[in-house]
Amino acid sequence: MCAAYLQVSIVYNQYIMIKEFLEKNEDLTACPVRDIMDRVSDKWSLLILVVLDEYGTLRFHQISNLLSAISQKVLTSTLKTLEADGLIARQVYPEVPPRVEYSITAIGSSLIPAVKALTDWAEVHMPAIKASRAAFKKR
Amino acid sequence: MCAAYLQVSIVYNQYIMIKEFLEKNEDLTACPVRDIMDRVSDKWSLLILVVLDEYGTLRFHQISNLLSAISQKVLTSTLKTLEADGLIARQVYPEVPPRVEYSITAIGSSLIPAVKALTDWAEVHMPAIKASRAAFKKR
DNA sequence: CGGAATCCTTGCCGATACTG
DNA sequence: CAGTATCGGCAAGGATTCCG
């Protein structure tokens, strides 16, 4: 049972979970890391947060234009999950034709600096990683 | 052409790319963020880095035992890409039966604190996110 | 205008069997 | 022991069409 718990813990909670579990057998059922990782690392969520952070408030088709490679379906679903998580706000104006405006929330914009640590690391180390990949390939 | 370039830029480079592009039309062909995001956020890479960081050096089946939910095939391929990126080192001892030891590299362990910023954010904000999800659901 | 509904492709991941 | 080889499931993402 303990083994099963460890296993589940590791799978679903990644970084914090395993560090703490390896030190002491704590109850870590609410560890959120994997969850957030999934959100941050899907194809478009972070990018939408960034454009909203940059531009302030945007309408649906404005985001669509800025990220012209995204399909409407994916944009819709991504916006919906971001809204559900409270990272962006959705304002509907009951007009004809309809108008919907999206903006980043306080919690959403607080995520951006956290991501910045990772992007900074990536900028610094990417040359080494590319070199390593090239060397590995021709082996 | 500029539009196409913007599009490609945004798709492949996420955070830094778009921020810089929105400010000035720079050449940002080597922006690595998306790439690193993919690596960090796949199902097992980060976890392997963490156990190697915790335990020092481990053999193949030791990692397999620690992360008992991972299949051999996936463990093999994940280790291979981590090695190709230079984030872990692979040492083969020409014995019978064979012995292979994995350890984290300096660059690999430097990634962990960067991820920590994200995991810290997740720990702090997950309660609010969970509450937001629950409220969104019953709407 | 801002979606919803549908169908389809792709790629990650897992299970199983086999090997130097 | 430390892998390789093969098959297959499943969910994310994309293309297209339709709607209030």
PDB file of C-alpha atoms (C1' of nucleotides) in Angstrom:
ATOM      1  CA  MET A   1       0.000   0.000   0.000  1.00  0.00           C
ATOM      2  CA  CYS A   2       2.827   2.306   0.848  1.00  0.00           C
ATOM      3  CA  ALA A   3       4.486   1.397  -2.407  1.00  0.00           C
ATOM      4  CA  ALA A   4       1.310   2.114  -4.316  1.00  0.00           C
ATOM      5  CA  TYR A   5       0.974   5.431  -2.565  1.00  0.00           C
ATOM      6  CA  LEU A   6       4.522   6.361  -3.333  1.00  0.00           C
ATOM      7  CA  GLN A   7       3.974   5.450  -6.915  1.00  0.00           C
ATOM      8  CA  VAL A   8       0.846   7.488  -7.283  1.00  0.00           C
ATOM      9  CA  SER A   9       2.448  10.337  -5.422  1.00  0.00           C
ATOM     10  CA  ILE A  10       5.418  10.411  -7.694  1.00  0.00           C
ATOM     11  CA  VAL A  11       3.420  10.194 -10.850  1.00  0.00           C
ATOM     12  CA  TYR A  12       1.038  12.971 -10.028  1.00  0.00           C
ATOM     13  CA  ASN A  13       3.057  15.380  -8.037  1.00  0.00           C
ATOM     14  CA  GLN A  14       6.516  15.419  -9.491  1.00  0.00           C
ATOM     15  CA  TYR A  15       8.979  17.718  -7.938  1.00  0.00           C
ATOM     16  CA  ILE A  16       7.830  18.730  -4.476  1.00  0.00           C
ATOM     17  CA  MET A  17       6.086  15.483  -3.779  1.00  0.00           C
ATOM     18  CA  ILE A  18       9.089  13.338  -4.340  1.00  0.00           C
ATOM     19  CA  LYS A  19      11.509  15.614  -2.519  1.00  0.00           C
ATOM     20  CA  GLU A  20       9.371  15.668   0.565  1.00  0.00           C
ATOM     21  CA  PHE A  21       8.434  12.042   0.326  1.00  0.00           C
ATOM     22  CA  LEU A  22      12.035  11.012   0.150  1.00  0.00           C
ATOM     23  CA  GLU A  23      12.754  12.916   3.343  1.00  0.00           C
ATOM     24  CA  LYS A  24       9.724  12.064   5.446  1.00  0.00           C
ATOM     25  CA  ASN A  25       6.488  10.176   4.918  1.00  0.00           C
ATOM     26  CA  GLU A  26       4.139  13.133   4.804  1.00  0.00           C
ATOM     27  CA  ASP A  27       0.621  13.358   3.530  1.00  0.00           C
ATOM     28  CA  LEU A  28       0.944  15.272   0.318  1.00  0.00           C
ATOM     29  CA  THR A  29      -2.392  14.653  -1.309  1.00  0.00           C
ATOM     30  CA  ALA A  30      -2.829  18.255  -2.363  1.00  0.00           C
ATOM     31  CA  CYS A  31       0.455  18.771  -4.133  1.00  0.00           C
ATOM     32  CA  PRO A  32      -0.219  20.921  -7.186  1.00  0.00           C
ATOM     33  CA  VAL A  33       3.001  20.895  -9.133  1.00  0.00           C
ATOM     34  CA  ARG A  34       2.175  18.478 -11.871  1.00  0.00           C
ATOM     35  CA  ASP A  35      -1.133  20.170 -12.379  1.00  0.00           C
ATOM     36  CA  ILE A  36       0.426  23.588 -12.861  1.00  0.00           C
ATOM     37  CA  MET A  37       3.121  22.164 -15.060  1.00  0.00           C
ATOM     38  CA  ASP A  38       0.482  20.805 -17.366  1.00  0.00           C
ATOM     39  CA  ARG A  39      -1.232  24.144 -17.565  1.00  0.00           C
ATOM     40  CA  VAL A  40       1.887  26.146 -18.166  1.00  0.00           C
ATOM     41  CA  SER A  41       3.290  23.773 -20.701  1.00  0.00           C
ATOM     42  CA  ASP A  42       0.399  23.177 -23.019  1.00  0.00           C
ATOM     43  CA  LYS A  43       0.769  24.677 -26.411  1.00  0.00           C
ATOM     44  CA  TRP A  44      -1.017  27.992 -25.997  1.00  0.00           C
ATOM     45  CA  SER A  45      -1.928  28.845 -22.378  1.00  0.00           C
ATOM     46  CA  LEU A  46       1.235  30.633 -21.470  1.00  0.00           C
ATOM     47  CA  LEU A  47       1.290  32.508 -24.728  1.00  0.00           C
ATOM     48  CA  ILE A  48      -2.236  33.785 -24.188  1.00  0.00           C
ATOM     49  CA  LEU A  49      -1.301  34.933 -20.713  1.00  0.00           C
ATOM     50  CA  VAL A  50       1.646  36.814 -22.136  1.00  0.00           C
ATOM     51  CA  VAL A  51      -0.285  38.665 -24.815  1.00  0.00           C
ATOM     52  CA  LEU A  52      -2.995  39.610 -22.325  1.00  0.00           C
ATOM     53  CA  ASP A  53      -0.312  40.783 -19.937  1.00  0.00           C
ATOM     54  CA  GLU A  54       1.250  42.836 -22.714  1.00  0.00           C
ATOM     55  CA  TYR A  55      -1.881  44.285 -24.275  1.00  0.00           C
ATOM     56  CA  GLY A  56      -4.196  44.526 -21.293  1.00  0.00           C
ATOM     57  CA  THR A  57      -7.651  43.672 -22.586  1.00  0.00           C
ATOM     58  CA  LEU A  58      -8.321  41.894 -25.842  1.00  0.00           C
ATOM     59  CA  ARG A  59     -11.331  40.618 -27.703  1.00  0.00           C
ATOM     60  CA  PHE A  60     -11.587  37.071 -28.959  1.00  0.00           C
ATOM     61  CA  HIS A  61     -10.653  37.763 -32.533  1.00  0.00           C
ATOM     62  CA  GLN A  62      -7.833  40.076 -31.508  1.00  0.00           C
ATOM     63  CA  ILE A  63      -6.155  37.222 -29.697  1.00  0.00           C
ATOM     64  CA  SER A  64      -6.909  35.033 -32.665  1.00  0.00           C
ATOM     65  CA  ASN A  65      -5.181  37.506 -34.945  1.00  0.00           C
ATOM     66  CA  LEU A  66      -2.153  37.895 -32.720  1.00  0.00           C
ATOM     67  CA  LEU A  67      -1.703  34.139 -32.462  1.00  0.00           C
ATOM     68  CA  SER A  68      -2.760  33.440 -35.990  1.00  0.00           C
ATOM     69  CA  ALA A  69      -1.572  29.854 -35.885  1.00  0.00           C
ATOM     70  CA  ILE A  70      -4.080  28.872 -33.256  1.00  0.00           C
ATOM     71  CA  SER A  71      -7.384  27.377 -34.334  1.00  0.00           C
ATOM     72  CA  GLN A  72     -10.621  28.819 -33.062  1.00  0.00           C
ATOM     73  CA  LYS A  73     -11.523  25.626 -31.320  1.00  0.00           C
ATOM     74  CA  VAL A  74      -8.288  25.433 -29.403  1.00  0.00           C
ATOM     75  CA  LEU A  75      -8.400  29.119 -28.554  1.00  0.00           C
ATOM     76  CA  THR A  76     -11.893  28.730 -27.171  1.00  0.00           C
ATOM     77  CA  SER A  77     -11.054  25.726 -25.035  1.00  0.00           C
ATOM     78  CA  THR A  78      -7.789  27.191 -23.807  1.00  0.00           C
ATOM     79  CA  LEU A  79      -9.475  30.430 -22.803  1.00  0.00           C
ATOM     80  CA  LYS A  80     -12.107  28.418 -21.000  1.00  0.00           C
ATOM     81  CA  THR A  81      -9.646  26.493 -18.874  1.00  0.00           C
ATOM     82  CA  LEU A  82      -7.669  29.633 -18.125  1.00  0.00           C
ATOM     83  CA  GLU A  83     -10.882  31.301 -17.022  1.00  0.00           C
ATOM     84  CA  ALA A  84     -11.866  28.288 -14.944  1.00  0.00           C
ATOM     85  CA  ASP A  85      -8.511  28.451 -13.198  1.00  0.00           C
ATOM     86  CA  GLY A  86      -9.003  32.128 -12.494  1.00  0.00           C
ATOM     87  CA  LEU A  87      -5.954  33.177 -14.478  1.00  0.00           C
ATOM     88  CA  ILE A  88      -7.912  35.314 -16.914  1.00  0.00           C
ATOM     89  CA  ALA A  89     -11.227  37.167 -16.716  1.00  0.00           C
ATOM     90  CA  ARG A  90     -13.970  37.021 -19.320  1.00  0.00           C
ATOM     91  CA  GLN A  91     -16.329  39.935 -19.809  1.00  0.00           C
ATOM     92  CA  VAL A  92     -19.367  39.552 -22.060  1.00  0.00           C
ATOM     93  CA  TYR A  93     -21.175  42.607 -23.398  1.00  0.00           C
ATOM     94  CA  PRO A  94     -24.774  41.804 -24.350  1.00  0.00           C
ATOM     95  CA  GLU A  95     -24.692  43.547 -27.688  1.00  0.00           C
ATOM     96  CA  VAL A  96     -25.412  42.621 -31.270  1.00  0.00           C
ATOM     97  CA  PRO A  97     -23.032  41.627 -32.650  1.00  0.00           C
ATOM     98  CA  PRO A  98     -21.651  40.176 -29.418  1.00  0.00           C
ATOM     99  CA  ARG A  99     -18.485  41.465 -27.804  1.00  0.00           C
ATOM    100  CA  VAL A 100     -16.329  39.474 -25.402  1.00  0.00           C
ATOM    101  CA  GLU A 101     -13.234  40.842 -23.743  1.00  0.00           C
ATOM    102  CA  TYR A 102     -10.495  38.928 -22.003  1.00  0.00           C
ATOM    103  CA  SER A 103      -7.987  40.244 -19.492  1.00  0.00           C
ATOM    104  CA  ILE A 104      -5.398  38.768 -17.197  1.00  0.00           C
ATOM    105  CA  THR A 105      -6.135  38.549 -13.485  1.00  0.00           C
ATOM    106  CA  ALA A 106      -3.794  39.353 -10.630  1.00  0.00           C
ATOM    107  CA  ILE A 107      -3.093  35.694 -10.029  1.00  0.00           C
ATOM    108  CA  GLY A 108      -2.536  35.171 -13.718  1.00  0.00           C
ATOM    109  CA  SER A 109       0.026  37.919 -13.991  1.00  0.00           C
ATOM    110  CA  SER A 110       1.760  36.673 -10.850  1.00  0.00           C
ATOM    111  CA  LEU A 111       2.531  33.484 -12.748  1.00  0.00           C
ATOM    112  CA  ILE A 112       4.567  35.281 -15.355  1.00  0.00           C
ATOM    113  CA  PRO A 113       7.582  36.128 -13.183  1.00  0.00           C
ATOM    114  CA  ALA A 114       7.688  32.517 -12.013  1.00  0.00           C
ATOM    115  CA  VAL A 115       7.863  31.377 -15.590  1.00  0.00           C
ATOM    116  CA  LYS A 116      10.534  33.967 -16.185  1.00  0.00           C
ATOM    117  CA  ALA A 117      12.974  31.969 -14.048  1.00  0.00           C
ATOM    118  CA  LEU A 118      12.589  29.064 -16.403  1.00  0.00           C
ATOM    119  CA  THR A 119      12.828  31.153 -19.549  1.00  0.00           C
ATOM    120  CA  ASP A 120      15.934  32.863 -18.246  1.00  0.00           C
ATOM    121  CA  TRP A 121      17.503  29.494 -17.583  1.00  0.00           C
ATOM    122  CA  ALA A 122      16.573  28.409 -21.083  1.00  0.00           C
ATOM    123  CA  GLU A 123      18.157  31.460 -22.660  1.00  0.00           C
ATOM    124  CA  VAL A 124      21.377  30.954 -20.749  1.00  0.00           C
ATOM    125  CA  HIS A 125      21.758  27.241 -21.303  1.00  0.00           C
ATOM    126  CA  MET A 126      20.276  26.671 -24.718  1.00  0.00           C
ATOM    127  CA  PRO A 127      23.575  27.101 -26.585  1.00  0.00           C
ATOM    128  CA  ALA A 128      25.134  24.372 -24.464  1.00  0.00           C
ATOM    129  CA  ILE A 129      22.122  22.141 -24.967  1.00  0.00           C
ATOM    130  CA  LYS A 130      22.146  22.616 -28.723  1.00  0.00           C
ATOM    131  CA  ALA A 131      25.838  21.833 -28.820  1.00  0.00           C
ATOM    132  CA  SER A 132      25.263  18.750 -26.736  1.00  0.00           C
ATOM    133  CA  ARG A 133      22.521  17.569 -29.024  1.00  0.00           C
ATOM    134  CA  ALA A 134      24.679  18.048 -32.094  1.00  0.00           C
ATOM    135  CA  ALA A 135      27.562  16.141 -30.505  1.00  0.00           C
ATOM    136  CA  PHE A 136      25.241  13.341 -29.417  1.00  0.00           C
ATOM    137  CA  LYS A 137      23.757  12.993 -32.849  1.00  0.00           C
ATOM    138  CA  LYS A 138      27.015  12.384 -34.677  1.00  0.00           C
ATOM    139  CA  ARG A 139      28.103   9.642 -32.325  1.00  0.00           C
TER     140      ARG A 139
ATOM    141  CA  MET B   1       6.439  37.489 -44.994  1.00  0.00           C
ATOM    142  CA  CYS B   2       6.649  39.497 -41.845  1.00  0.00           C
ATOM    143  CA  ALA B   3       3.335  38.063 -40.790  1.00  0.00           C
ATOM    144  CA  ALA B   4       4.551  34.556 -41.473  1.00  0.00           C
ATOM    145  CA  TYR B   5       7.682  35.216 -39.498  1.00  0.00           C
ATOM    146  CA  LEU B   6       5.734  36.592 -36.593  1.00  0.00           C
ATOM    147  CA  GLN B   7       3.554  33.567 -36.660  1.00  0.00           C
ATOM    148  CA  VAL B   8       6.376  31.085 -36.678  1.00  0.00           C
ATOM    149  CA  SER B   9       8.178  33.079 -34.050  1.00  0.00           C
ATOM    150  CA  ILE B  10       5.259  33.061 -31.720  1.00  0.00           C
ATOM    151  CA  VAL B  11       4.483  29.431 -32.165  1.00  0.00           C
ATOM    152  CA  TYR B  12       7.965  28.198 -31.526  1.00  0.00           C
ATOM    153  CA  ASN B  13       9.329  30.560 -29.006  1.00  0.00           C
ATOM    154  CA  GLN B  14       6.566  31.492 -26.651  1.00  0.00           C
ATOM    155  CA  TYR B  15       7.406  33.828 -23.878  1.00  0.00           C
ATOM    156  CA  ILE B  16      10.615  35.662 -24.666  1.00  0.00           C
ATOM    157  CA  MET B  17      10.024  35.672 -28.361  1.00  0.00           C
ATOM    158  CA  ILE B  18       6.735  37.395 -28.206  1.00  0.00           C
ATOM    159  CA  LYS B  19       7.751  39.923 -25.584  1.00  0.00           C
ATOM    160  CA  GLU B  20      10.743  41.007 -27.588  1.00  0.00           C
ATOM    161  CA  PHE B  21       8.953  40.875 -30.860  1.00  0.00           C
ATOM    162  CA  LEU B  22       6.196  43.077 -29.578  1.00  0.00           C
ATOM    163  CA  GLU B  23       8.715  45.685 -28.521  1.00  0.00           C
ATOM    164  CA  LYS B  24      11.052  45.664 -31.498  1.00  0.00           C
ATOM    165  CA  ASN B  25      11.463  43.639 -34.650  1.00  0.00           C
ATOM    166  CA  GLU B  26      14.522  41.676 -33.653  1.00  0.00           C
ATOM    167  CA  ASP B  27      15.918  38.513 -35.084  1.00  0.00           C
ATOM    168  CA  LEU B  28      15.065  35.894 -32.553  1.00  0.00           C
ATOM    169  CA  THR B  29      15.631  32.699 -34.439  1.00  0.00           C
ATOM    170  CA  ALA B  30      17.389  30.980 -31.565  1.00  0.00           C
ATOM    171  CA  CYS B  31      14.841  31.465 -28.829  1.00  0.00           C
ATOM    172  CA  PRO B  32      14.737  28.305 -26.746  1.00  0.00           C
ATOM    173  CA  VAL B  33      11.850  28.699 -24.398  1.00  0.00           C
ATOM    174  CA  ARG B  34       9.333  26.455 -26.016  1.00  0.00           C
ATOM    175  CA  ASP B  35      11.927  23.786 -26.415  1.00  0.00           C
ATOM    176  CA  ILE B  36      12.833  23.770 -22.738  1.00  0.00           C
ATOM    177  CA  MET B  37       9.207  23.908 -21.728  1.00  0.00           C
ATOM    178  CA  ASP B  38       8.581  20.729 -23.631  1.00  0.00           C
ATOM    179  CA  ARG B  39      11.476  19.017 -21.956  1.00  0.00           C
ATOM    180  CA  VAL B  40      10.585  20.110 -18.462  1.00  0.00           C
ATOM    181  CA  SER B  41       6.949  19.290 -18.819  1.00  0.00           C
ATOM    182  CA  ASP B  42       6.991  15.841 -20.294  1.00  0.00           C
ATOM    183  CA  LYS B  43       5.836  13.138 -18.004  1.00  0.00           C
ATOM    184  CA  TRP B  44       9.118  11.861 -16.597  1.00  0.00           C
ATOM    185  CA  SER B  45      12.116  14.044 -17.451  1.00  0.00           C
ATOM    186  CA  LEU B  46      11.896  16.383 -14.509  1.00  0.00           C
ATOM    187  CA  LEU B  47      11.228  13.541 -12.136  1.00  0.00           C
ATOM    188  CA  ILE B  48      14.307  11.673 -13.284  1.00  0.00           C
ATOM    189  CA  LEU B  49      16.374  14.800 -12.817  1.00  0.00           C
ATOM    190  CA  VAL B  50      15.063  15.144  -9.285  1.00  0.00           C
ATOM    191  CA  VAL B  51      15.821  11.586  -8.211  1.00  0.00           C
ATOM    192  CA  LEU B  52      19.299  11.799  -9.687  1.00  0.00           C
ATOM    193  CA  ASP B  53      19.799  15.089  -7.913  1.00  0.00           C
ATOM    194  CA  GLU B  54      18.647  13.508  -4.661  1.00  0.00           C
ATOM    195  CA  TYR B  55      20.464  10.196  -4.887  1.00  0.00           C
ATOM    196  CA  GLY B  56      23.576  11.171  -6.809  1.00  0.00           C
ATOM    197  CA  THR B  57      24.322   8.232  -9.084  1.00  0.00           C
ATOM    198  CA  LEU B  58      21.854   5.518  -9.970  1.00  0.00           C
ATOM    199  CA  ARG B  59      21.783   2.458 -12.164  1.00  0.00           C
ATOM    200  CA  PHE B  60      19.089   1.860 -14.725  1.00  0.00           C
ATOM    201  CA  HIS B  61      17.019  -0.535 -12.668  1.00  0.00           C
ATOM    202  CA  GLN B  62      17.373   1.610  -9.552  1.00  0.00           C
ATOM    203  CA  ILE B  63      15.641   4.480 -11.333  1.00  0.00           C
ATOM    204  CA  SER B  64      13.137   2.008 -12.639  1.00  0.00           C
ATOM    205  CA  ASN B  65      12.418   0.844  -9.094  1.00  0.00           C
ATOM    206  CA  LEU B  66      12.115   4.355  -7.681  1.00  0.00           C
ATOM    207  CA  LEU B  67       9.711   5.390 -10.429  1.00  0.00           C
ATOM    208  CA  SER B  68       7.979   2.070 -10.614  1.00  0.00           C
ATOM    209  CA  ALA B  69       5.167   3.422 -12.773  1.00  0.00           C
ATOM    210  CA  ILE B  70       7.479   4.129 -15.687  1.00  0.00           C
ATOM    211  CA  SER B  71       7.874   1.549 -18.406  1.00  0.00           C
ATOM    212  CA  GLN B  72      11.296   0.418 -19.521  1.00  0.00           C
ATOM    213  CA  LYS B  73      10.787   1.765 -22.986  1.00  0.00           C
ATOM    214  CA  VAL B  74       9.857   5.229 -21.791  1.00  0.00           C
ATOM    215  CA  LEU B  75      12.629   5.266 -19.222  1.00  0.00           C
ATOM    216  CA  THR B  76      15.138   4.360 -21.896  1.00  0.00           C
ATOM    217  CA  SER B  77      13.978   7.009 -24.318  1.00  0.00           C
ATOM    218  CA  THR B  78      13.678   9.688 -21.656  1.00  0.00           C
ATOM    219  CA  LEU B  79      17.174   8.993 -20.378  1.00  0.00           C
ATOM    220  CA  LYS B  80      18.432   9.159 -23.925  1.00  0.00           C
ATOM    221  CA  THR B  81      17.008  12.596 -24.615  1.00  0.00           C
ATOM    222  CA  LEU B  82      18.206  13.885 -21.255  1.00  0.00           C
ATOM    223  CA  GLU B  83      21.653  12.593 -22.082  1.00  0.00           C
ATOM    224  CA  ALA B  84      21.516  14.119 -25.542  1.00  0.00           C
ATOM    225  CA  ASP B  85      20.668  17.463 -23.996  1.00  0.00           C
ATOM    226  CA  GLY B  86      23.587  17.145 -21.599  1.00  0.00           C
ATOM    227  CA  LEU B  87      21.389  17.242 -18.522  1.00  0.00           C
ATOM    228  CA  ILE B  88      22.472  13.822 -17.299  1.00  0.00           C
ATOM    229  CA  ALA B  89      25.609  11.737 -17.788  1.00  0.00           C
ATOM    230  CA  ARG B  90      25.667   8.079 -18.768  1.00  0.00           C
ATOM    231  CA  GLN B  91      28.550   5.871 -17.705  1.00  0.00           C
ATOM    232  CA  VAL B  92      28.832   2.352 -19.112  1.00  0.00           C
ATOM    233  CA  TYR B  93      31.042  -0.235 -17.423  1.00  0.00           C
ATOM    234  CA  PRO B  94      32.059  -2.990 -19.849  1.00  0.00           C
ATOM    235  CA  GLU B  95      31.262  -5.862 -17.553  1.00  0.00           C
ATOM    236  CA  VAL B  96      29.122  -8.966 -17.702  1.00  0.00           C
ATOM    237  CA  PRO B  97      26.386  -8.464 -16.721  1.00  0.00           C
ATOM    238  CA  PRO B  98      26.486  -4.878 -17.939  1.00  0.00           C
ATOM    239  CA  ARG B  99      26.384  -1.952 -15.551  1.00  0.00           C
ATOM    240  CA  VAL B 100      25.238   1.522 -16.514  1.00  0.00           C
ATOM    241  CA  GLU B 101      25.196   4.446 -14.149  1.00  0.00           C
ATOM    242  CA  TYR B 102      23.384   7.725 -14.553  1.00  0.00           C
ATOM    243  CA  SER B 103      24.104  10.981 -12.788  1.00  0.00           C
ATOM    244  CA  ILE B 104      22.988  14.565 -13.097  1.00  0.00           C
ATOM    245  CA  THR B 105      25.310  17.081 -14.704  1.00  0.00           C
ATOM    246  CA  ALA B 106      26.042  20.608 -13.520  1.00  0.00           C
ATOM    247  CA  ILE B 107      23.768  22.057 -16.139  1.00  0.00           C
ATOM    248  CA  GLY B 108      21.081  19.559 -15.237  1.00  0.00           C
ATOM    249  CA  SER B 109      21.134  20.426 -11.574  1.00  0.00           C
ATOM    250  CA  SER B 110      21.120  24.128 -12.400  1.00  0.00           C
ATOM    251  CA  LEU B 111      17.722  23.595 -13.942  1.00  0.00           C
ATOM    252  CA  ILE B 112      16.171  22.464 -10.688  1.00  0.00           C
ATOM    253  CA  PRO B 113      16.184  25.842  -8.896  1.00  0.00           C
ATOM    254  CA  ALA B 114      14.618  27.414 -11.987  1.00  0.00           C
ATOM    255  CA  VAL B 115      11.815  24.929 -11.812  1.00  0.00           C
ATOM    256  CA  LYS B 116      11.523  25.637  -8.122  1.00  0.00           C
ATOM    257  CA  ALA B 117      10.156  29.109  -8.856  1.00  0.00           C
ATOM    258  CA  LEU B 118       7.300  27.535 -10.701  1.00  0.00           C
ATOM    259  CA  THR B 119       6.620  24.895  -8.096  1.00  0.00           C
ATOM    260  CA  ASP B 120       6.651  27.512  -5.358  1.00  0.00           C
ATOM    261  CA  TRP B 121       4.119  29.538  -7.270  1.00  0.00           C
ATOM    262  CA  ALA B 122       2.004  26.424  -7.695  1.00  0.00           C
ATOM    263  CA  GLU B 123       2.055  25.672  -3.985  1.00  0.00           C
ATOM    264  CA  VAL B 124       1.001  29.201  -3.099  1.00  0.00           C
ATOM    265  CA  HIS B 125      -1.753  29.615  -5.645  1.00  0.00           C
ATOM    266  CA  MET B 126      -3.194  26.140  -5.975  1.00  0.00           C
ATOM    267  CA  PRO B 127      -5.868  26.663  -3.291  1.00  0.00           C
ATOM    268  CA  ALA B 128      -7.173  29.695  -5.149  1.00  0.00           C
ATOM    269  CA  ILE B 129      -7.092  27.833  -8.437  1.00  0.00           C
ATOM    270  CA  LYS B 130      -8.949  24.863  -7.022  1.00  0.00           C
ATOM    271  CA  ALA B 131     -11.569  27.176  -5.566  1.00  0.00           C
ATOM    272  CA  SER B 132     -11.887  28.952  -8.887  1.00  0.00           C
ATOM    273  CA  ARG B 133     -12.353  25.671 -10.700  1.00  0.00           C
ATOM    274  CA  ALA B 134     -15.042  24.548  -8.306  1.00  0.00           C
ATOM    275  CA  ALA B 135     -16.896  27.845  -8.615  1.00  0.00           C
ATOM    276  CA  PHE B 136     -16.633  27.712 -12.416  1.00  0.00           C
ATOM    277  CA  LYS B 137     -17.965  24.198 -12.551  1.00  0.00           C
ATOM    278  CA  LYS B 138     -21.201  24.890 -10.741  1.00  0.00           C
ATOM    279  CA  ARG B 139     -22.111  27.791 -12.964  1.00  0.00           C
TER     280      ARG B 139
ATOM    281  C1'  DC C   1     -18.624  38.176 -33.636  1.00  0.00           C
ATOM    282  C1'  DG C   2     -17.755  34.551 -30.835  1.00  0.00           C
ATOM    283  C1'  DG C   3     -18.262  30.581 -30.528  1.00  0.00           C
ATOM    284  C1'  DA C   4     -20.207  25.037 -30.820  1.00  0.00           C
ATOM    285  C1'  DA C   5     -20.092  20.479 -33.115  1.00  0.00           C
ATOM    286  C1'  DT C   6     -17.874  17.147 -35.710  1.00  0.00           C
ATOM    287  C1'  DC C   7     -14.262  14.548 -37.692  1.00  0.00           C
ATOM    288  C1'  DC C   8      -9.474  13.512 -38.199  1.00  0.00           C
ATOM    289  C1'  DT C   9      -4.363  13.297 -37.547  1.00  0.00           C
ATOM    290  C1'  DT C  10      -0.469  12.928 -34.699  1.00  0.00           C
ATOM    291  C1'  DG C  11       2.578  11.836 -31.045  1.00  0.00           C
ATOM    292  C1'  DC C  12       3.250  10.464 -26.257  1.00  0.00           C
ATOM    293  C1'  DC C  13       2.941   6.860 -23.522  1.00  0.00           C
ATOM    294  C1'  DG C  14       2.249   2.011 -22.008  1.00  0.00           C
ATOM    295  C1'  DA C  15       2.284  -3.290 -22.380  1.00  0.00           C
ATOM    296  C1'  DT C  16       4.499  -7.105 -24.009  1.00  0.00           C
ATOM    297  C1'  DA C  17       8.018  -9.937 -25.916  1.00  0.00           C
ATOM    298  C1'  DC C  18      12.684 -10.564 -27.087  1.00  0.00           C
ATOM    299  C1'  DT C  19      18.206  -9.963 -26.832  1.00  0.00           C
ATOM    300  C1'  DG C  20      23.645  -9.123 -26.203  1.00  0.00           C
TER     301       DG C  20
ATOM    302  C1'  DC D   1      21.200  -6.118 -16.476  1.00  0.00           C
ATOM    303  C1'  DA D   2      20.028  -2.927 -19.589  1.00  0.00           C
ATOM    304  C1'  DG D   3      18.214  -2.395 -22.960  1.00  0.00           C
ATOM    305  C1'  DT D   4      15.481  -3.056 -28.319  1.00  0.00           C
ATOM    306  C1'  DA D   5      11.340  -3.985 -31.217  1.00  0.00           C
ATOM    307  C1'  DT D   6       6.581  -3.978 -32.104  1.00  0.00           C
ATOM    308  C1'  DC D   7       1.876  -3.052 -31.342  1.00  0.00           C
ATOM    309  C1'  DG D   8      -1.794  -0.274 -29.810  1.00  0.00           C
ATOM    310  C1'  DG D   9      -4.639   3.270 -26.886  1.00  0.00           C
ATOM    311  C1'  DC D  10      -5.707   7.751 -25.939  1.00  0.00           C
ATOM    312  C1'  DA D  11      -5.887  12.651 -25.591  1.00  0.00           C
ATOM    313  C1'  DA D  12      -4.258  17.163 -27.546  1.00  0.00           C
ATOM    314  C1'  DG D  13      -4.474  19.733 -31.253  1.00  0.00           C
ATOM    315  C1'  DG D  14      -6.118  21.035 -36.008  1.00  0.00           C
ATOM    316  C1'  DA D  15      -9.545  21.656 -40.149  1.00  0.00           C
ATOM    317  C1'  DT D  16     -13.978  22.381 -41.387  1.00  0.00           C
ATOM    318  C1'  DT D  17     -18.752  23.504 -40.996  1.00  0.00           C
ATOM    319  C1'  DC D  18     -22.651  25.525 -38.789  1.00  0.00           C
ATOM    320  C1'  DC D  19     -25.174  28.715 -35.370  1.00  0.00           C
ATOM    321  C1'  DG D  20     -27.426  32.751 -32.153  1.00  0.00           C
TER     322       DG D  20
END
